[in-house]
mmCIF file of N, CA and C in Angstrom:
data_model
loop_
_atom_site.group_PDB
_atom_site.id
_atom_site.type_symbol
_atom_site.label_atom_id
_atom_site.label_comp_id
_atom_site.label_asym_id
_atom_site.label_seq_id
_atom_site.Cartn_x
_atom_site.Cartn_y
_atom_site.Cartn_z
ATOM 1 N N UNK A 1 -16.969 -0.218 -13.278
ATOM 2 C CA UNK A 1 -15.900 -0.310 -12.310
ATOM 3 C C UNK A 1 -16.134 0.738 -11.231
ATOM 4 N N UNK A 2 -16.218 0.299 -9.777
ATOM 5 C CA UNK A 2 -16.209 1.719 -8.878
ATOM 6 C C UNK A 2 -14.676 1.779 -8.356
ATOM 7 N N UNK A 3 -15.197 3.347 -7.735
ATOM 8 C CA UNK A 3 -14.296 4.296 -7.550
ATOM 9 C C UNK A 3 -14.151 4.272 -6.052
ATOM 10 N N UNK A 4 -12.730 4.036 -5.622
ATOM 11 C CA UNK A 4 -12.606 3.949 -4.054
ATOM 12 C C UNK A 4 -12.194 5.470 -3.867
ATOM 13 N N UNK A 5 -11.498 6.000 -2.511
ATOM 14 C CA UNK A 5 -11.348 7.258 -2.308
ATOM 15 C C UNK A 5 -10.572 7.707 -3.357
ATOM 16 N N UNK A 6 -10.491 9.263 -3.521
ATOM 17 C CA UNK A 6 -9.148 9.634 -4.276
ATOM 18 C C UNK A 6 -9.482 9.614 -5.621
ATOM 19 N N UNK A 7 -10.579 8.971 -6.103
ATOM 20 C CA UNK A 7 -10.964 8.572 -7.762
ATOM 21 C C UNK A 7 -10.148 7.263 -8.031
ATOM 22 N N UNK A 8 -9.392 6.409 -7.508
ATOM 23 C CA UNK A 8 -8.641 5.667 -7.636
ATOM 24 C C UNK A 8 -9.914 4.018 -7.864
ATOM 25 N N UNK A 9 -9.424 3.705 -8.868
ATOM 26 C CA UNK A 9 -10.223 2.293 -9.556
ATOM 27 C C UNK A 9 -10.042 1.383 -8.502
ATOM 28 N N UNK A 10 -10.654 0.624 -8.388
ATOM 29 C CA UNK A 10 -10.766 -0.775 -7.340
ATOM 30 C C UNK A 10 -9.708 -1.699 -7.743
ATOM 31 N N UNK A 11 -9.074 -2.401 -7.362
ATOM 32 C CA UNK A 11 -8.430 -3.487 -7.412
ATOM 33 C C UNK A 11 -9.118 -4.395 -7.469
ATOM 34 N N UNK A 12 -9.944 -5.004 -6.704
ATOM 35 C CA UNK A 12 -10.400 -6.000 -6.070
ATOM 36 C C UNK A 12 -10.694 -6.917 -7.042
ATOM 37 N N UNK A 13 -11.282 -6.659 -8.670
ATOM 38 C CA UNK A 13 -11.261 -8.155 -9.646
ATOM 39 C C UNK A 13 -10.156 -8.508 -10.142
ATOM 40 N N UNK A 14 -9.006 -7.470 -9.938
ATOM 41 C CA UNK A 14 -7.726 -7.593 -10.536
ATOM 42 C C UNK A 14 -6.581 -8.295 -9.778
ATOM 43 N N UNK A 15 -6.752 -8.493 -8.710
ATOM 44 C CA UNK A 15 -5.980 -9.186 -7.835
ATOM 45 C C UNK A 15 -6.723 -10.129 -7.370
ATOM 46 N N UNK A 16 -5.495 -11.721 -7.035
ATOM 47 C CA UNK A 16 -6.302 -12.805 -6.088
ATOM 48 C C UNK A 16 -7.104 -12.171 -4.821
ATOM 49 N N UNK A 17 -8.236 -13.158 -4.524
ATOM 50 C CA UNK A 17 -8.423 -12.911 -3.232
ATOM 51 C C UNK A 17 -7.710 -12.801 -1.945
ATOM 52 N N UNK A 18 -6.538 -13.440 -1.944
ATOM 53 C CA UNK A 18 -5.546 -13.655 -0.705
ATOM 54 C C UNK A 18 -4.720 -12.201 -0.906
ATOM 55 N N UNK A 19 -4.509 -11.529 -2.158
ATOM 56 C CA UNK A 19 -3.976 -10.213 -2.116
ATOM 57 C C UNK A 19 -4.776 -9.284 -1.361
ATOM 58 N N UNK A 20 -6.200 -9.770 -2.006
ATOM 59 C CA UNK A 20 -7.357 -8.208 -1.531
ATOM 60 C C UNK A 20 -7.342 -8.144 -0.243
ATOM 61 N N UNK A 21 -7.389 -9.341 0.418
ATOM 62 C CA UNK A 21 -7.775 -9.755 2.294
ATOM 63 C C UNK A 21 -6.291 -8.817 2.317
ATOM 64 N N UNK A 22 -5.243 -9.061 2.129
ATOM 65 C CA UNK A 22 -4.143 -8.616 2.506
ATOM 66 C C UNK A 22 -3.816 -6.951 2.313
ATOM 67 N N UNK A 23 -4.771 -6.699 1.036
ATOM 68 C CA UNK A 23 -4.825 -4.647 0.944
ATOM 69 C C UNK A 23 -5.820 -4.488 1.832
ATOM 70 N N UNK A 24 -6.831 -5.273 2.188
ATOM 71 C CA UNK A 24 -7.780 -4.587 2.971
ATOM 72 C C UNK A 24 -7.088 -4.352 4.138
ATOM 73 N N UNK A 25 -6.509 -5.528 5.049
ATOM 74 C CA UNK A 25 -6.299 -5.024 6.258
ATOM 75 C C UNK A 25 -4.665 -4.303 6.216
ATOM 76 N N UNK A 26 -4.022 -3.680 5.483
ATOM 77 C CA UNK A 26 -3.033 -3.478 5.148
ATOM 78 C C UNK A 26 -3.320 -1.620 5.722
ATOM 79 N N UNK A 27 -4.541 -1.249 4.909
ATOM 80 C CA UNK A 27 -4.845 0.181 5.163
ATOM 81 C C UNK A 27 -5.027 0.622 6.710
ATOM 82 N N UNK A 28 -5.946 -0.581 7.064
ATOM 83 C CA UNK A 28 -6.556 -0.652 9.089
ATOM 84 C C UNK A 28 -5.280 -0.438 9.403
ATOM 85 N N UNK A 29 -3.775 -0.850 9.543
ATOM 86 C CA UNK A 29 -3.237 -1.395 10.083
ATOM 87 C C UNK A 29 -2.458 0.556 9.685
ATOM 88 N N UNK A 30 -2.165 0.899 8.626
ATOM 89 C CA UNK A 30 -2.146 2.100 8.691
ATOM 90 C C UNK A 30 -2.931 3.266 9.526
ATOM 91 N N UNK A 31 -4.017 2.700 9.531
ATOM 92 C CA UNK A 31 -5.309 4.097 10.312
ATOM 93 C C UNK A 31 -4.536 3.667 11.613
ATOM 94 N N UNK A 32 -4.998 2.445 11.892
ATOM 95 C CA UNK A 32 -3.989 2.638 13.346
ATOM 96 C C UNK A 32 -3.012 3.095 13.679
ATOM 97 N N UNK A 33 -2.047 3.088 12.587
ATOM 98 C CA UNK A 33 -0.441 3.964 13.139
ATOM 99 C C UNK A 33 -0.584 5.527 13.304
ATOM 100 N N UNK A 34 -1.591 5.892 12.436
ATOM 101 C CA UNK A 34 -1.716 7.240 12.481
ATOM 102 C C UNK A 34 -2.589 7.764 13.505
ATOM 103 N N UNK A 35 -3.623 6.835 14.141
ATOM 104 C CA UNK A 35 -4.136 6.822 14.674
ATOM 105 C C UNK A 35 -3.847 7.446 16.557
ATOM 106 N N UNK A 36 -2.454 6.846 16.717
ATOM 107 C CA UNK A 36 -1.986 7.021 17.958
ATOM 108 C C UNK A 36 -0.173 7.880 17.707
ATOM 109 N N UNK A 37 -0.464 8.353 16.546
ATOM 110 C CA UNK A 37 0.572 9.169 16.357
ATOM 111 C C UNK A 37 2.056 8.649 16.419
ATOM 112 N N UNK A 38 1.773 7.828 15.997
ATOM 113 C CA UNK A 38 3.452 6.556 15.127
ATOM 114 C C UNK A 38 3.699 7.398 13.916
ATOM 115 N N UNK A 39 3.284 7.709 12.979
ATOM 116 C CA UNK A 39 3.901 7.819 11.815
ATOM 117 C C UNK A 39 4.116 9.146 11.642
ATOM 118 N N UNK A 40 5.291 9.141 10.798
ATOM 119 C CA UNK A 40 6.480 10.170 10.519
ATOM 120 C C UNK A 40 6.108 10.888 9.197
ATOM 121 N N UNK A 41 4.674 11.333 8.942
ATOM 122 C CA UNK A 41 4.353 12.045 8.095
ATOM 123 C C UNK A 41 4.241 11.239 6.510
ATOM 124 N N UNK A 42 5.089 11.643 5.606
ATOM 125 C CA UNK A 42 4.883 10.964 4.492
ATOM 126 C C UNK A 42 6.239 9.451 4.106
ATOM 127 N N UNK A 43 6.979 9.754 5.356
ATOM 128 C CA UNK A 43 8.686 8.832 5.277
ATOM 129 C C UNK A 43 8.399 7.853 5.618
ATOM 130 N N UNK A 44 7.701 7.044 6.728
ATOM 131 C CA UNK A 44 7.479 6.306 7.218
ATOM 132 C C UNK A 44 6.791 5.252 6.062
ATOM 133 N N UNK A 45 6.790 3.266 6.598
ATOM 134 C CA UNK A 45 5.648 2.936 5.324
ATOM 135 C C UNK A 45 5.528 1.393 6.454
ATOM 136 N N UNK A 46 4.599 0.702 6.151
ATOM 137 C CA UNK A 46 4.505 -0.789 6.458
ATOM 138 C C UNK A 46 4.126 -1.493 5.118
ATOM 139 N N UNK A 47 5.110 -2.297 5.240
ATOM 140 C CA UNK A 47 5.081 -2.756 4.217
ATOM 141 C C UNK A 47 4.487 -4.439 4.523
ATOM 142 N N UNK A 48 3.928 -5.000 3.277
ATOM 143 C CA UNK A 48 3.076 -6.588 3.682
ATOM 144 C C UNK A 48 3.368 -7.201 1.862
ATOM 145 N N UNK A 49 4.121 -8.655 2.584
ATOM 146 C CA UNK A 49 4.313 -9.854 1.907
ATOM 147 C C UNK A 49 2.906 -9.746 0.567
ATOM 148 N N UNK A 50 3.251 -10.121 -0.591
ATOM 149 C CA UNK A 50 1.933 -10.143 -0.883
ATOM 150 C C UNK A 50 2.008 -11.783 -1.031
ATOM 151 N N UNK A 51 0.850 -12.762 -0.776
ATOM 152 C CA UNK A 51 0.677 -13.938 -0.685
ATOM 153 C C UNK A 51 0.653 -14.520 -2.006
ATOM 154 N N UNK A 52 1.856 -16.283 -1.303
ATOM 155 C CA UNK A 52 2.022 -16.628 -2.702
ATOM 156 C C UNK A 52 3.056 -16.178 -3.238
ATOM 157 N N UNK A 53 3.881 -14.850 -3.110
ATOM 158 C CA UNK A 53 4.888 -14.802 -4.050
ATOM 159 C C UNK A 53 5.698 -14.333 -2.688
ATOM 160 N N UNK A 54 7.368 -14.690 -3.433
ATOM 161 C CA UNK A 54 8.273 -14.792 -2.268
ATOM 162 C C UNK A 54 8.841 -13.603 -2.372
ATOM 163 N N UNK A 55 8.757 -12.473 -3.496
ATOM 164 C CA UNK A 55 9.755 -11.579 -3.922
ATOM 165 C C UNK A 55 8.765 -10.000 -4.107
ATOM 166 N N UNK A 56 7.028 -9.929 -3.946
ATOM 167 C CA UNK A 56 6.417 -9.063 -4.255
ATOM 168 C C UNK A 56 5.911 -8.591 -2.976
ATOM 169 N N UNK A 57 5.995 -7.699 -2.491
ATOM 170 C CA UNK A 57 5.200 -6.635 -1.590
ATOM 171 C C UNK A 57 4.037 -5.706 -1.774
ATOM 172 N N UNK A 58 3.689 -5.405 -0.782
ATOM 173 C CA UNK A 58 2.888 -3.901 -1.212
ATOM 174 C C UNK A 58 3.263 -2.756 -0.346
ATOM 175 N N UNK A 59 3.496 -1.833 -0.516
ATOM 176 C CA UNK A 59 3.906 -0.878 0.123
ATOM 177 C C UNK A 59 2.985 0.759 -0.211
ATOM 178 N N UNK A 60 3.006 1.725 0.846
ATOM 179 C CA UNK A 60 2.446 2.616 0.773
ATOM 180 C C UNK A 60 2.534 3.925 -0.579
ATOM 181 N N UNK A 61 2.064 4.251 -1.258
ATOM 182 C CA UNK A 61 2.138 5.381 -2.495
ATOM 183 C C UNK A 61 3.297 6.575 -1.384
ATOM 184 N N UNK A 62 4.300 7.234 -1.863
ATOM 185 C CA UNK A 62 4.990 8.032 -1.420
ATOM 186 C C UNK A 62 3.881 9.315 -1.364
ATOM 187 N N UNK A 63 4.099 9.797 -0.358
ATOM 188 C CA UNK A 63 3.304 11.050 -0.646
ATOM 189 C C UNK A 63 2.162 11.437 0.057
ATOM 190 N N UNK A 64 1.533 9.817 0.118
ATOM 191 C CA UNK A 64 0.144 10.049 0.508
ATOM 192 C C UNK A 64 0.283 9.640 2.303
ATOM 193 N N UNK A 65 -0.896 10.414 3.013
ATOM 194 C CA UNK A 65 -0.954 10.298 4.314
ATOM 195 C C UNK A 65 -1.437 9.083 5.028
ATOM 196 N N UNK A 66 -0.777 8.203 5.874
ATOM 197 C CA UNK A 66 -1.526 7.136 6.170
ATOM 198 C C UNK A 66 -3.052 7.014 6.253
ATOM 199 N N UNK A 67 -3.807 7.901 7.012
ATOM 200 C CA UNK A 67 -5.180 7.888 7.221
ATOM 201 C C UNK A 67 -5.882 8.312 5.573
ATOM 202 N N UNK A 68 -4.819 8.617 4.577
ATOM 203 C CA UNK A 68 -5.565 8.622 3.425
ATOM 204 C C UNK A 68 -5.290 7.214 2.672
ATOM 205 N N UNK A 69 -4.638 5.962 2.842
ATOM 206 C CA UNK A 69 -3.951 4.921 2.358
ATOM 207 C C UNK A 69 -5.670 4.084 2.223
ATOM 208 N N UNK A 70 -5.454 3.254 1.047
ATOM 209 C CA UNK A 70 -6.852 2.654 0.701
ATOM 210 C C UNK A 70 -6.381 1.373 0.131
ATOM 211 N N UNK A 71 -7.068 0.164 0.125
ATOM 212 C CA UNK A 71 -6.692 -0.753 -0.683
ATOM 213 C C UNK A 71 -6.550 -1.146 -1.612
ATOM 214 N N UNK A 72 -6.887 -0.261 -2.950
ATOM 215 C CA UNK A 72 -6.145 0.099 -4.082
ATOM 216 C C UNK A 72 -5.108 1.011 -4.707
ATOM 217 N N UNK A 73 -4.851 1.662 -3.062
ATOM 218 C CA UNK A 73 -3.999 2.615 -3.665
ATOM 219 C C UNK A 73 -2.495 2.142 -3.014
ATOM 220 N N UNK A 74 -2.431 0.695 -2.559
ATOM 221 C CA UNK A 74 -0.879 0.739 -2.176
ATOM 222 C C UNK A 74 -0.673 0.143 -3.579
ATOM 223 N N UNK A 75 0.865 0.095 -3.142
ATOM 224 C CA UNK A 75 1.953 -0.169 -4.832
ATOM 225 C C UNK A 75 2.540 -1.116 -4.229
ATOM 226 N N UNK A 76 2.337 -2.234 -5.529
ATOM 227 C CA UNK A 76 3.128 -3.770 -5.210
ATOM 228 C C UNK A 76 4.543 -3.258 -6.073
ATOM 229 N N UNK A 77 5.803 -4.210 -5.262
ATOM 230 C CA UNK A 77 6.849 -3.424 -5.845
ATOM 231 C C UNK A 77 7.875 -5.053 -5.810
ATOM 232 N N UNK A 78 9.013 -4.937 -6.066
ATOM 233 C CA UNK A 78 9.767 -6.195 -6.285
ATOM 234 C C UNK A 78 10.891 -5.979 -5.333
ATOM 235 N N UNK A 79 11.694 -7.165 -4.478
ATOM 236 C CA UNK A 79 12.826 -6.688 -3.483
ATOM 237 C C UNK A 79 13.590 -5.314 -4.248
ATOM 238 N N UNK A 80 13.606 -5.310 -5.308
ATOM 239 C CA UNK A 80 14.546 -3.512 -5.733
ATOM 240 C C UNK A 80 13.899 -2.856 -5.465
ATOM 241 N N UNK A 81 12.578 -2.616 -4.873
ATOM 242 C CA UNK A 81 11.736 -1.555 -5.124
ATOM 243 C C UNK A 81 10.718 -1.165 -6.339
ATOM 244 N N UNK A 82 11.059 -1.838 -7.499
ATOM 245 C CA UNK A 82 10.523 -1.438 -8.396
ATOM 246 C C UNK A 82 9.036 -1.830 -8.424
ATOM 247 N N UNK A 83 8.179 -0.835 -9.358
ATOM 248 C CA UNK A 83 6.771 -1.188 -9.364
ATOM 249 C C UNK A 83 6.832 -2.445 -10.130
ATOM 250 N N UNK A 84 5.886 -3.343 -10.094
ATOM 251 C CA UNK A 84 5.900 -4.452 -10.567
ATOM 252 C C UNK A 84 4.797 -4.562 -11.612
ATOM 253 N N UNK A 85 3.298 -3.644 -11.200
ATOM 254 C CA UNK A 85 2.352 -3.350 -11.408
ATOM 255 C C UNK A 85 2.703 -1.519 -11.735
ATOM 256 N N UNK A 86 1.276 -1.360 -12.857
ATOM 257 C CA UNK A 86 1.416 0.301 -13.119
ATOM 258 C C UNK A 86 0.508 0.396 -12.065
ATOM 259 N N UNK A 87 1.253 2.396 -11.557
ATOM 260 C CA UNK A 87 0.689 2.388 -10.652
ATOM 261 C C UNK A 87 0.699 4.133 -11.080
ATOM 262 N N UNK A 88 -0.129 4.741 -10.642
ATOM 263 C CA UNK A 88 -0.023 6.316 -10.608
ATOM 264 C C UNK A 88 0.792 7.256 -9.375
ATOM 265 N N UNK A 89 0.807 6.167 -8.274
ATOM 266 C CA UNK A 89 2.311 6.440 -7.423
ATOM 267 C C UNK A 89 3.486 6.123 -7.482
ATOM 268 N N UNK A 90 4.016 7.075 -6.531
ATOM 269 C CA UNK A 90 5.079 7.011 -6.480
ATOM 270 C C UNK A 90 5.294 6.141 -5.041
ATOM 271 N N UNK A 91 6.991 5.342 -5.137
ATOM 272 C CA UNK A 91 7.443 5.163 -3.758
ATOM 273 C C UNK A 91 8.325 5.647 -3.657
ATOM 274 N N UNK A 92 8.884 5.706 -2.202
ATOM 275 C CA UNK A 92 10.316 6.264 -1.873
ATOM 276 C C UNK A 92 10.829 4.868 -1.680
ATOM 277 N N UNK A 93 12.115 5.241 -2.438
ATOM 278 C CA UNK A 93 13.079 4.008 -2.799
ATOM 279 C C UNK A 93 13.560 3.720 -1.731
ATOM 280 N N UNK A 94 14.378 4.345 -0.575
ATOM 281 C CA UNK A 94 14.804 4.089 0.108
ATOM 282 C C UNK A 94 13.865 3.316 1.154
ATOM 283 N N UNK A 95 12.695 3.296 1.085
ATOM 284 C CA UNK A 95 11.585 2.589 2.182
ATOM 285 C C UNK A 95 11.524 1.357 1.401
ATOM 286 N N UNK A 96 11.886 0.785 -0.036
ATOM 287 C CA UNK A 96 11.730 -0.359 0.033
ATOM 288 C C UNK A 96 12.800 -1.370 0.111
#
């Protein structure tokens, strides 16, 4: 199994393909916010539909800095917020 940034395990055999396309460009879409100085440090999050299901998201690990966000390291979570999937992050509840 490889290791994406952070030591964090790959996703990529563990999720459909229509998820992975969707973590991959999920992170870009982060580098860009941080990129031109949009984001509000660790409060801020973009969050993305995960495909196929009407009720699961993915959203950013609390904590971590956008330009550090990777495509195994966001957290799929359920409209409450809750992780849906184990995850070694955390979210902020109120962002979901």
């Amino acid at each position: 199994m490889s290791t994406a940034a952070h030591g964090i395990a790959s996703l990529r055999d563990k999720v459909s393909p229509d998820e992975w396309a969707v973590r991959v460009i999920s992170p870009a879409c982060y580098r860009l916010v941080a990129r031109y100085g949009w984001e509000d440090l660790v409060f801020t999050h973009i969050t993305a539909r995960v495909p196929g299901v009407e009720d699961q998201f993915l959203i950013n690990p609390y904590g971590m800095f956008f330009d550090e966000i990777t495509a195994s390291s966001l957290v799929k979570i359920d409209l409450q917020g809750n992780k849906v999937e184990d995850s070694p992050f955390p979210v902020n509840p109120p962002a979901s």
